[in-house]
PDB file of C-alpha atoms in Angstrom:
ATOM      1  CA  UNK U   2     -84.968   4.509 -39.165  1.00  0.00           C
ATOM      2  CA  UNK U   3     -82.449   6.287 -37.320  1.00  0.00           C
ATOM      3  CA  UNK U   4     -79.607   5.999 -40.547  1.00  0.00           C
ATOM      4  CA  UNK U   5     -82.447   7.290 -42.950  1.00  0.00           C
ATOM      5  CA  UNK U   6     -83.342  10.152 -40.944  1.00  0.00           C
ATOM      6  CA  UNK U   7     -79.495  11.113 -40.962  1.00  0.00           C
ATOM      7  CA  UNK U   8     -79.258  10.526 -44.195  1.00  0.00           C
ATOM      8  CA  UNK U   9     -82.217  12.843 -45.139  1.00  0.00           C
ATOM      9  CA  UNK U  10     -81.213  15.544 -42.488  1.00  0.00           C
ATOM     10  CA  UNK U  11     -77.733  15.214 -43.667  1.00  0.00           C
ATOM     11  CA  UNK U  12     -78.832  16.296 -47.810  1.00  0.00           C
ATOM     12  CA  UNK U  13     -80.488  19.007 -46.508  1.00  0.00           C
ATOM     13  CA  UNK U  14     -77.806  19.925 -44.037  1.00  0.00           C
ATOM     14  CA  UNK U  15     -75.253  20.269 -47.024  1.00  0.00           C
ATOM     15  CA  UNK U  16     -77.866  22.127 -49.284  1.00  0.00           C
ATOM     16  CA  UNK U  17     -78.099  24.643 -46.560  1.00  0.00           C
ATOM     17  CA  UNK U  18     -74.909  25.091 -46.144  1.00  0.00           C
ATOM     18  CA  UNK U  19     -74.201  25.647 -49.895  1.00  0.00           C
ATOM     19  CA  UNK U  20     -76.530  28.343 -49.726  1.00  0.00           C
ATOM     20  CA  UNK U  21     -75.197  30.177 -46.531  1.00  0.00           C
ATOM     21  CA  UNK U  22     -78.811  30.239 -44.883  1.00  0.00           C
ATOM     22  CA  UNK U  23     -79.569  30.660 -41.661  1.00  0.00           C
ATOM     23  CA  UNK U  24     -82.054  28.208 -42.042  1.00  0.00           C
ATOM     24  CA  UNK U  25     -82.037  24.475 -40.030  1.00  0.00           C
ATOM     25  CA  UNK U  26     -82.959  21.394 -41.747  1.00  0.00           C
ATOM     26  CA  UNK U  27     -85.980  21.135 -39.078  1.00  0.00           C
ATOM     27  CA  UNK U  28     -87.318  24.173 -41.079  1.00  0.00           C
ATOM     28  CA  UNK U  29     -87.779  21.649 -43.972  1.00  0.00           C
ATOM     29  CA  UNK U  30     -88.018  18.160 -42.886  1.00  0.00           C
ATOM     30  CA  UNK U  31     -90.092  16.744 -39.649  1.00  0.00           C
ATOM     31  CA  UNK U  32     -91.215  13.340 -37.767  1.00  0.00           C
ATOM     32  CA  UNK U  33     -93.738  12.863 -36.059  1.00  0.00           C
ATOM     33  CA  UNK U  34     -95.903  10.166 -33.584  1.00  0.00           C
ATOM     34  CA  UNK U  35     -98.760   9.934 -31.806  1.00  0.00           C
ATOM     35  CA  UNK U  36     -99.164   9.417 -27.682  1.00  0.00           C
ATOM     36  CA  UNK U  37    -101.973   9.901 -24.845  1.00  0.00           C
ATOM     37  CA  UNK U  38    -101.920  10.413 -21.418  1.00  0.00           C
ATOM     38  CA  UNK U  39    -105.255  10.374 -19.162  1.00  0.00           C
ATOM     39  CA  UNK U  40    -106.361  10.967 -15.634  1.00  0.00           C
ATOM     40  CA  UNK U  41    -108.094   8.322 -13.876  1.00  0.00           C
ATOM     41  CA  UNK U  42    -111.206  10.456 -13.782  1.00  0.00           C
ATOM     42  CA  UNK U  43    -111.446  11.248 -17.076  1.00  0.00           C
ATOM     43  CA  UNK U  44    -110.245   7.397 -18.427  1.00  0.00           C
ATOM     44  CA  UNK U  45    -112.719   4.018 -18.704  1.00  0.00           C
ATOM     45  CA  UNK U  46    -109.703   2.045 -18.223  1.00  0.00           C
ATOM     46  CA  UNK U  47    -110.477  -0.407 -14.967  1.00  0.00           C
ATOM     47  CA  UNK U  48    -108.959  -2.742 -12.635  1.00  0.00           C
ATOM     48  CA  UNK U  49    -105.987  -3.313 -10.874  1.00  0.00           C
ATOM     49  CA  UNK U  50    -102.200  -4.643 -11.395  1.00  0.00           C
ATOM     50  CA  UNK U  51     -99.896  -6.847  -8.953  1.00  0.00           C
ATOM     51  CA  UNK U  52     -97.616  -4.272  -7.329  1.00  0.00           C
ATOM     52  CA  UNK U  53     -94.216  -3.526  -9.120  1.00  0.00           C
ATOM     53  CA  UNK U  54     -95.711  -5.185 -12.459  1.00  0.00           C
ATOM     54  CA  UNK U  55     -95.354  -3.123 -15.703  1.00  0.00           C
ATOM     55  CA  UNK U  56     -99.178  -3.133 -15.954  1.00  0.00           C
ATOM     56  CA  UNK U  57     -98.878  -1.623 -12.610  1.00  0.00           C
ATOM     57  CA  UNK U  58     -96.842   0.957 -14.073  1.00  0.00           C
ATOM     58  CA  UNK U  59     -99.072   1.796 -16.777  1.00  0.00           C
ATOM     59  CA  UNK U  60    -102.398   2.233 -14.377  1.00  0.00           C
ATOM     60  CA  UNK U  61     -99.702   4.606 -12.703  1.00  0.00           C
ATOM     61  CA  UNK U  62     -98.485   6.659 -15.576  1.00  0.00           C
ATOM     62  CA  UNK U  63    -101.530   6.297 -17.767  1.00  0.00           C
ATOM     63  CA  UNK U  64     -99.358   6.759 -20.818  1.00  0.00           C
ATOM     64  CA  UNK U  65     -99.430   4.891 -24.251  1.00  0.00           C
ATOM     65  CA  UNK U  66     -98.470   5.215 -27.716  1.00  0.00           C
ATOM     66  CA  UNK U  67    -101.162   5.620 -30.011  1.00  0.00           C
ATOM     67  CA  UNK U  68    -100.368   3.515 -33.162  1.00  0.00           C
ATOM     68  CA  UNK U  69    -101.182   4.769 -36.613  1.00  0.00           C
ATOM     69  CA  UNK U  70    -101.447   1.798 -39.441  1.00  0.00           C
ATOM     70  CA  UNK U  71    -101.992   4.804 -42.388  1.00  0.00           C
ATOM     71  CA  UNK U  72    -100.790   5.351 -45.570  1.00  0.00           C
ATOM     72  CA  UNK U  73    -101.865   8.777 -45.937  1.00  0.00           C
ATOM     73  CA  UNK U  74    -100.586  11.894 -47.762  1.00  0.00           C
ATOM     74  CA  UNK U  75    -101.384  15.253 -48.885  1.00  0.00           C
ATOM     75  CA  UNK U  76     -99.327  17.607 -51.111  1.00  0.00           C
ATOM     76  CA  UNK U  77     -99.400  21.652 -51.074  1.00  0.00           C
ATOM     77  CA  UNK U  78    -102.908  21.081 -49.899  1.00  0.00           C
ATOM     78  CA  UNK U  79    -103.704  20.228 -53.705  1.00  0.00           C
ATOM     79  CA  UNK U  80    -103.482  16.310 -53.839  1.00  0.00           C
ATOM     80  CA  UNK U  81    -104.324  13.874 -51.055  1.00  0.00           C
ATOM     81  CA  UNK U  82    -103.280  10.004 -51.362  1.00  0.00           C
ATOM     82  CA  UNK U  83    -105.146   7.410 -49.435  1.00  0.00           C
ATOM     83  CA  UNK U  84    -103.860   3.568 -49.786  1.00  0.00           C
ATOM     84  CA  UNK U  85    -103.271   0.105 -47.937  1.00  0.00           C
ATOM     85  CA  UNK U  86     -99.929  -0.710 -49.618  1.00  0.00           C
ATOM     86  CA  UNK U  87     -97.095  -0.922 -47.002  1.00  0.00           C
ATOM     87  CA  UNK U  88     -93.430  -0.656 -48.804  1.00  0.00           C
ATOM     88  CA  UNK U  89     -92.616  -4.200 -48.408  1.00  0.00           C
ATOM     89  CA  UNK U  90     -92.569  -7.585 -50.879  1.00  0.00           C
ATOM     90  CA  UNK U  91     -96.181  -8.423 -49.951  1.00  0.00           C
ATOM     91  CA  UNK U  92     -97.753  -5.440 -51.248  1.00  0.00           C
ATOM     92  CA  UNK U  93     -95.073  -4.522 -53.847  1.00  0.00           C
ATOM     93  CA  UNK U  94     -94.774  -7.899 -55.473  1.00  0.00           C
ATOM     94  CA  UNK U  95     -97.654  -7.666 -57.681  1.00  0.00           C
ATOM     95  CA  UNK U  96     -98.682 -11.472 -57.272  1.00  0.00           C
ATOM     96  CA  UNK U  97     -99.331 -11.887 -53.218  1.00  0.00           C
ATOM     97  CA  UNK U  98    -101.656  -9.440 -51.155  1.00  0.00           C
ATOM     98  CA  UNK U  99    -104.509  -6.809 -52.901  1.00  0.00           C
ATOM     99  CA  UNK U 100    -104.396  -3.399 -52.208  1.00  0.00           C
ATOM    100  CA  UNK U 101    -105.947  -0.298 -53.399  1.00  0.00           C
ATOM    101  CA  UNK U 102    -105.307   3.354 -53.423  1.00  0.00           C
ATOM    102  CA  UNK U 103    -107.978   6.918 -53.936  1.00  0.00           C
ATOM    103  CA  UNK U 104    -106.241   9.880 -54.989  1.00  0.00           C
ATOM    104  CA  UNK U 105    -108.322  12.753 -55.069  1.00  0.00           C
ATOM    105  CA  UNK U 106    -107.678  16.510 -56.084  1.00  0.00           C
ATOM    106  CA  UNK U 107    -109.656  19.669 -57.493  1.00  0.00           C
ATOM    107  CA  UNK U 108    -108.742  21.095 -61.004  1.00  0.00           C
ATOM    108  CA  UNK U 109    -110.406  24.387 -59.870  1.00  0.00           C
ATOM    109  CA  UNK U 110    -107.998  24.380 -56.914  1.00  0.00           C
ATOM    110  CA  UNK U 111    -103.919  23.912 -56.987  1.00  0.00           C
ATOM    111  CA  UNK U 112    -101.187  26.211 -56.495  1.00  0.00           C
ATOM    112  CA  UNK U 113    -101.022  29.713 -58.807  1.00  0.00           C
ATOM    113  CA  UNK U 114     -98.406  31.435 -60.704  1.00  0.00           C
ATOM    114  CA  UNK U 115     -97.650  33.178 -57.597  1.00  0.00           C
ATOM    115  CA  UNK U 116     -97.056  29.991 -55.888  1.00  0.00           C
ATOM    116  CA  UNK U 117    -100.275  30.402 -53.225  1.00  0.00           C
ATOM    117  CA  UNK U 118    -101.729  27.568 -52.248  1.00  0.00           C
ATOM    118  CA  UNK U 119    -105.388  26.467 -52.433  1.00  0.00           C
ATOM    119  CA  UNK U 120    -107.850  26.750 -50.142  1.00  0.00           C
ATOM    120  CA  UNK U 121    -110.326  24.259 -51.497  1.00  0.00           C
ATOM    121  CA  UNK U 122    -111.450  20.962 -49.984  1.00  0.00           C
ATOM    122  CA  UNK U 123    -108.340  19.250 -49.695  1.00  0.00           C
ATOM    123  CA  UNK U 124    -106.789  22.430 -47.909  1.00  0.00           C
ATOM    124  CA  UNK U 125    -109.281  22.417 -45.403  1.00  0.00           C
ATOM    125  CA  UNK U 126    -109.180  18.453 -45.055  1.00  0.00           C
ATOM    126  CA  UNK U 127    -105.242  19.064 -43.942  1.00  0.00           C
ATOM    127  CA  UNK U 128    -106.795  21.901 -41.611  1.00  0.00           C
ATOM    128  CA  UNK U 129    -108.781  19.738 -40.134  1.00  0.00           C
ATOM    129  CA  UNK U 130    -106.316  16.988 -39.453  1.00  0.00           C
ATOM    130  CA  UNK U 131    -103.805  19.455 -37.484  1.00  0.00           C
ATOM    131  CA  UNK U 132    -106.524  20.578 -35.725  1.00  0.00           C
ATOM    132  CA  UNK U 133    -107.381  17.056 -34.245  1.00  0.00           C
ATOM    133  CA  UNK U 134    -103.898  15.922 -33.185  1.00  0.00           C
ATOM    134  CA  UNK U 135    -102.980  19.671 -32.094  1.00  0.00           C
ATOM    135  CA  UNK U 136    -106.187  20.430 -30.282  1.00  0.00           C
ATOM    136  CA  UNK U 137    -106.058  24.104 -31.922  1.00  0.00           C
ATOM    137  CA  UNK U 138    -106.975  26.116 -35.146  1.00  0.00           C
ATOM    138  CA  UNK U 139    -104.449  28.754 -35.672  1.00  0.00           C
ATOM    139  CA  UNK U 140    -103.842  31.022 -38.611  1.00  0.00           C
ATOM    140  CA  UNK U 141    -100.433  30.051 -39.036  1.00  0.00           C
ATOM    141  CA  UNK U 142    -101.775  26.664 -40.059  1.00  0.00           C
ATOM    142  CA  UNK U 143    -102.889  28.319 -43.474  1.00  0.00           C
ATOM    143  CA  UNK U 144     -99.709  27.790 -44.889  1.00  0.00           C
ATOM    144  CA  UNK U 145     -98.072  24.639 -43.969  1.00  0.00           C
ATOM    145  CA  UNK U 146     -94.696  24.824 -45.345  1.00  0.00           C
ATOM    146  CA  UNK U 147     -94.573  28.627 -43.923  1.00  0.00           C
ATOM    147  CA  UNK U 148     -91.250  28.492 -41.558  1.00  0.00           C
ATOM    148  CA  UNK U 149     -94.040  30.144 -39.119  1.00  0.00           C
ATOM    149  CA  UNK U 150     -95.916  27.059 -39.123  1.00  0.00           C
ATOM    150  CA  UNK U 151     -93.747  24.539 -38.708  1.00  0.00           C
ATOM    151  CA  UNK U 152     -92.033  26.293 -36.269  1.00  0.00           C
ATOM    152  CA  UNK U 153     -95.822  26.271 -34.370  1.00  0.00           C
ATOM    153  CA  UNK U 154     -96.510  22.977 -35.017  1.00  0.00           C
ATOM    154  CA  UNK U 155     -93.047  21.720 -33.573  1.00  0.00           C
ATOM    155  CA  UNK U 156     -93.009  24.139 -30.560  1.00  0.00           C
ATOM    156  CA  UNK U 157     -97.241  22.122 -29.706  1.00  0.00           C
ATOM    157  CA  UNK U 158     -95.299  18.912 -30.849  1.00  0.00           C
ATOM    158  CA  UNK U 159     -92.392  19.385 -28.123  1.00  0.00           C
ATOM    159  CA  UNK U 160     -94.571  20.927 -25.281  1.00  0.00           C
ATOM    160  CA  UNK U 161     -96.868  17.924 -25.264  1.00  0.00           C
ATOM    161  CA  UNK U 162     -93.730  15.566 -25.691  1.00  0.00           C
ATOM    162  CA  UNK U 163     -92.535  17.323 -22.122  1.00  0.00           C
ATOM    163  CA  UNK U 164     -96.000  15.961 -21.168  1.00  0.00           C
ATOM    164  CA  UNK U 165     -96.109  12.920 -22.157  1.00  0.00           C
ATOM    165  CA  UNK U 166     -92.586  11.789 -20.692  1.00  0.00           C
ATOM    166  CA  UNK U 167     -93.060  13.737 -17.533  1.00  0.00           C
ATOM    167  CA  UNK U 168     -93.771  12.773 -14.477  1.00  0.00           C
ATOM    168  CA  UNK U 169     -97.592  14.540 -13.884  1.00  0.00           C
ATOM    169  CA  UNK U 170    -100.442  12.796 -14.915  1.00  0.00           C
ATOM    170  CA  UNK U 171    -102.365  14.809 -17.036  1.00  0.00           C
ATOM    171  CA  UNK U 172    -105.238  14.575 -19.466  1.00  0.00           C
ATOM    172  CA  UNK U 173    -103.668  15.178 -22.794  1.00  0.00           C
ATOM    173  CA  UNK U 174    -106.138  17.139 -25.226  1.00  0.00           C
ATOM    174  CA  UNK U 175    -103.158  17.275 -27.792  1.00  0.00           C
ATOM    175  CA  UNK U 176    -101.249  14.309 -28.743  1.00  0.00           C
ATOM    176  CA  UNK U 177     -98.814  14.877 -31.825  1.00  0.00           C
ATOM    177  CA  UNK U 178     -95.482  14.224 -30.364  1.00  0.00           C
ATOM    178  CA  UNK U 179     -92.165  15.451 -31.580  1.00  0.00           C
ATOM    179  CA  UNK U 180     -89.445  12.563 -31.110  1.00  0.00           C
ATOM    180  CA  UNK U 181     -86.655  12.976 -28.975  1.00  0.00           C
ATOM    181  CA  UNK U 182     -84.144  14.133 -31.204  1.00  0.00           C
ATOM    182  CA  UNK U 183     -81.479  17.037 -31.259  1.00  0.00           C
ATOM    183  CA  UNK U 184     -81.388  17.940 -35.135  1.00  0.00           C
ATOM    184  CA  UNK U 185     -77.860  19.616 -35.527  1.00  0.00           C
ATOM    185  CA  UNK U 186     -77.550  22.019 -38.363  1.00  0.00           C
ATOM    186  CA  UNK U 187     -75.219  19.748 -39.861  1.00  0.00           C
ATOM    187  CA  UNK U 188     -78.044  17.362 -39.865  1.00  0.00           C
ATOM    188  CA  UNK U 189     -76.131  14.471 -37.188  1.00  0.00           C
ATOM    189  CA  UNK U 190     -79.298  13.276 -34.917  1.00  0.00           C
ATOM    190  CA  UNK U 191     -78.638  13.169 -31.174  1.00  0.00           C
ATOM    191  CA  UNK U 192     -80.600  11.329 -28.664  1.00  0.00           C
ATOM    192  CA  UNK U 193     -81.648  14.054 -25.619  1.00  0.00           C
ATOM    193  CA  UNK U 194     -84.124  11.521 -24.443  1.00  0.00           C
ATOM    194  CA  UNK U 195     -86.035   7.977 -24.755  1.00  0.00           C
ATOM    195  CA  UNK U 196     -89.425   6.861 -24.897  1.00  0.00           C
ATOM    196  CA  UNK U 197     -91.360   5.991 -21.385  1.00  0.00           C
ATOM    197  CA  UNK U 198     -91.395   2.332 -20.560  1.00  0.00           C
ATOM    198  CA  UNK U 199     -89.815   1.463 -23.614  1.00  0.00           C
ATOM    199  CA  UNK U 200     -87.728  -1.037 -22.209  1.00  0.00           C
ATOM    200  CA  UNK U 201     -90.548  -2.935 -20.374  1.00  0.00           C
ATOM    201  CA  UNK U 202     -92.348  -2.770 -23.516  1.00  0.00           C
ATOM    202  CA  UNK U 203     -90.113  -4.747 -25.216  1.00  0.00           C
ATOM    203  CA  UNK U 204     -90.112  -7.698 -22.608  1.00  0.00           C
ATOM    204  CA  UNK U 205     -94.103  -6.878 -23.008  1.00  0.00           C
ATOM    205  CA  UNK U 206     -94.592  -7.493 -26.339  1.00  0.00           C
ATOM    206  CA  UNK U 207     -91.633  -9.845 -26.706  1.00  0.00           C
ATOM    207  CA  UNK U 208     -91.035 -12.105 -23.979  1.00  0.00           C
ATOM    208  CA  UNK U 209     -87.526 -13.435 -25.835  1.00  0.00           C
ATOM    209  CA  UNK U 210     -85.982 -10.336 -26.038  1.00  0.00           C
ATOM    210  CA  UNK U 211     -82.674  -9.967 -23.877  1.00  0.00           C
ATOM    211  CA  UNK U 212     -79.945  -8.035 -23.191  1.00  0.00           C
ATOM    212  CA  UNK U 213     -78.246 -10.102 -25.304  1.00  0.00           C
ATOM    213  CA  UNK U 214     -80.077  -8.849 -28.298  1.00  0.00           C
ATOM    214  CA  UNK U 215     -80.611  -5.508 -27.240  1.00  0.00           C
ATOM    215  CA  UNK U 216     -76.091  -5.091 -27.406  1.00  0.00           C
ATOM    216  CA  UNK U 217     -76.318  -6.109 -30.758  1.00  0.00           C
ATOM    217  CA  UNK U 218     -78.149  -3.105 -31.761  1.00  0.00           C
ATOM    218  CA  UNK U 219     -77.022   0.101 -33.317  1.00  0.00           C
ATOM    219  CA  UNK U 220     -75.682   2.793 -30.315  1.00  0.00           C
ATOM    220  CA  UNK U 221     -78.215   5.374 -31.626  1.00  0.00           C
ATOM    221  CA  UNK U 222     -81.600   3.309 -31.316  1.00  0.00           C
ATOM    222  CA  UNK U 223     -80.392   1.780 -28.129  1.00  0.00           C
ATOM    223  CA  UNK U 224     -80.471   5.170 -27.292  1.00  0.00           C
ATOM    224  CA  UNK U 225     -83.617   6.260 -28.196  1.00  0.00           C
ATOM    225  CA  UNK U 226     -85.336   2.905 -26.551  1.00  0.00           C
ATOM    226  CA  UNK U 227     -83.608   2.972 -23.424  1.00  0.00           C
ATOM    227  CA  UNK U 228     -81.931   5.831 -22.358  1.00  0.00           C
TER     228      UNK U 228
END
């Protein structure tokens, strides 16, 4: 993942250069993920953990990815694409699993001459989605490929990553996360942090994976996993 995102920073590093903007490649391109945090007060999580356990550590932090199995996307707020077809042999092959896709737009409702977007159902469905994962309706949302709004939606995206990885334990009303990534201009991706238990996770969710495996993996996602 790390390689493609390089790859695709690194096109529209180049472009920008050719052009002489002062423009970053985050102006154009973004990644995002999911993650909660929740006081004990305002959580129905119960019990307790043996002491210096990960599941101790957890019940301490009261962090956690949230994991998003979608296939979702909408386009200049004209189009929106809902399907169950993951990019793999299974659902590509034709002949193995079934899968099914609704694309849905509005004739009376797509971009003008002028290049202005819509504002019909599909517009407001994208609203309505950045209001739930950034916990705020803003006018700068109108227009989402407005440098104003992305640069919005990453500053919310970064402030509740600083929450999320901190040490506080908070109740998170906002969970898009931005990942912890230094985009250079030149579009080279540096690691300035990793994700929160990450390393425990792994041993969590696969009890075979050692240190062994972990040095065979690429510098830049060791990185990213484990500081």
């Amino acid at each position: 993942a790390e390689y493609m995102g390089e790859m695709m920073y690194g096109l529209i590093g180049q472009a920008l250069k050719a052009t002489g903007t002062k423009a970053v490649p985050t102006d154009y391109l973004n990644f995002y993920c999911l993650g909660n945090r929740e006081t004990e007060e305002g959580s129905t999580s119960e019990g307790t953990a043996e002491a210096g356990s990960f599941q101790e550590r957890i019940l301490n932090t009261r962090r956690s990815p949230v994991y998003v199995h979608s296939k979702f996307f909408i386009v200049d707020d004209t189009y929106a694409l809902l399907g169950s077809a993951n990019i793999n042999e299974r659902s590509m092959a034709g002949s193995r699993d079934s899968e099914i896709a609704v694309g849905g737009w509005q004739p009376a409702h797509v971009i003008d001459e002028d290049g202005n977007y819509p504002r019909g159902a599909v517009h407001l469905f994208r609203k309505s989605l950045f209001a739930q994962h950034t916990n705020v309706v803003e006018e700068v949302f109108d227009d989402p490929a407005a440098v104003d709004c992305v640069h919005r939606v990453n500053e919310i995206a970064e402030e509740n990553w600083e929450t999320y990885a901190g040490d506080e334990t908070v109740e998170m009303e906002s969970h898009l996360l931005k990942y912890p990534y230094i985009i250079h201009k030149n579009g080279k991706l540096e690691a300035k942090s990793f994700f929160p238990d990450a390393e425990r996770l792994a041993h969590v969710y696969n009890p075979h994976f050692s240190a062994g495996l972990q040095d065979k993996l690429p510098e830049g996602v060791k990185r990213a996993l484990f500081g």
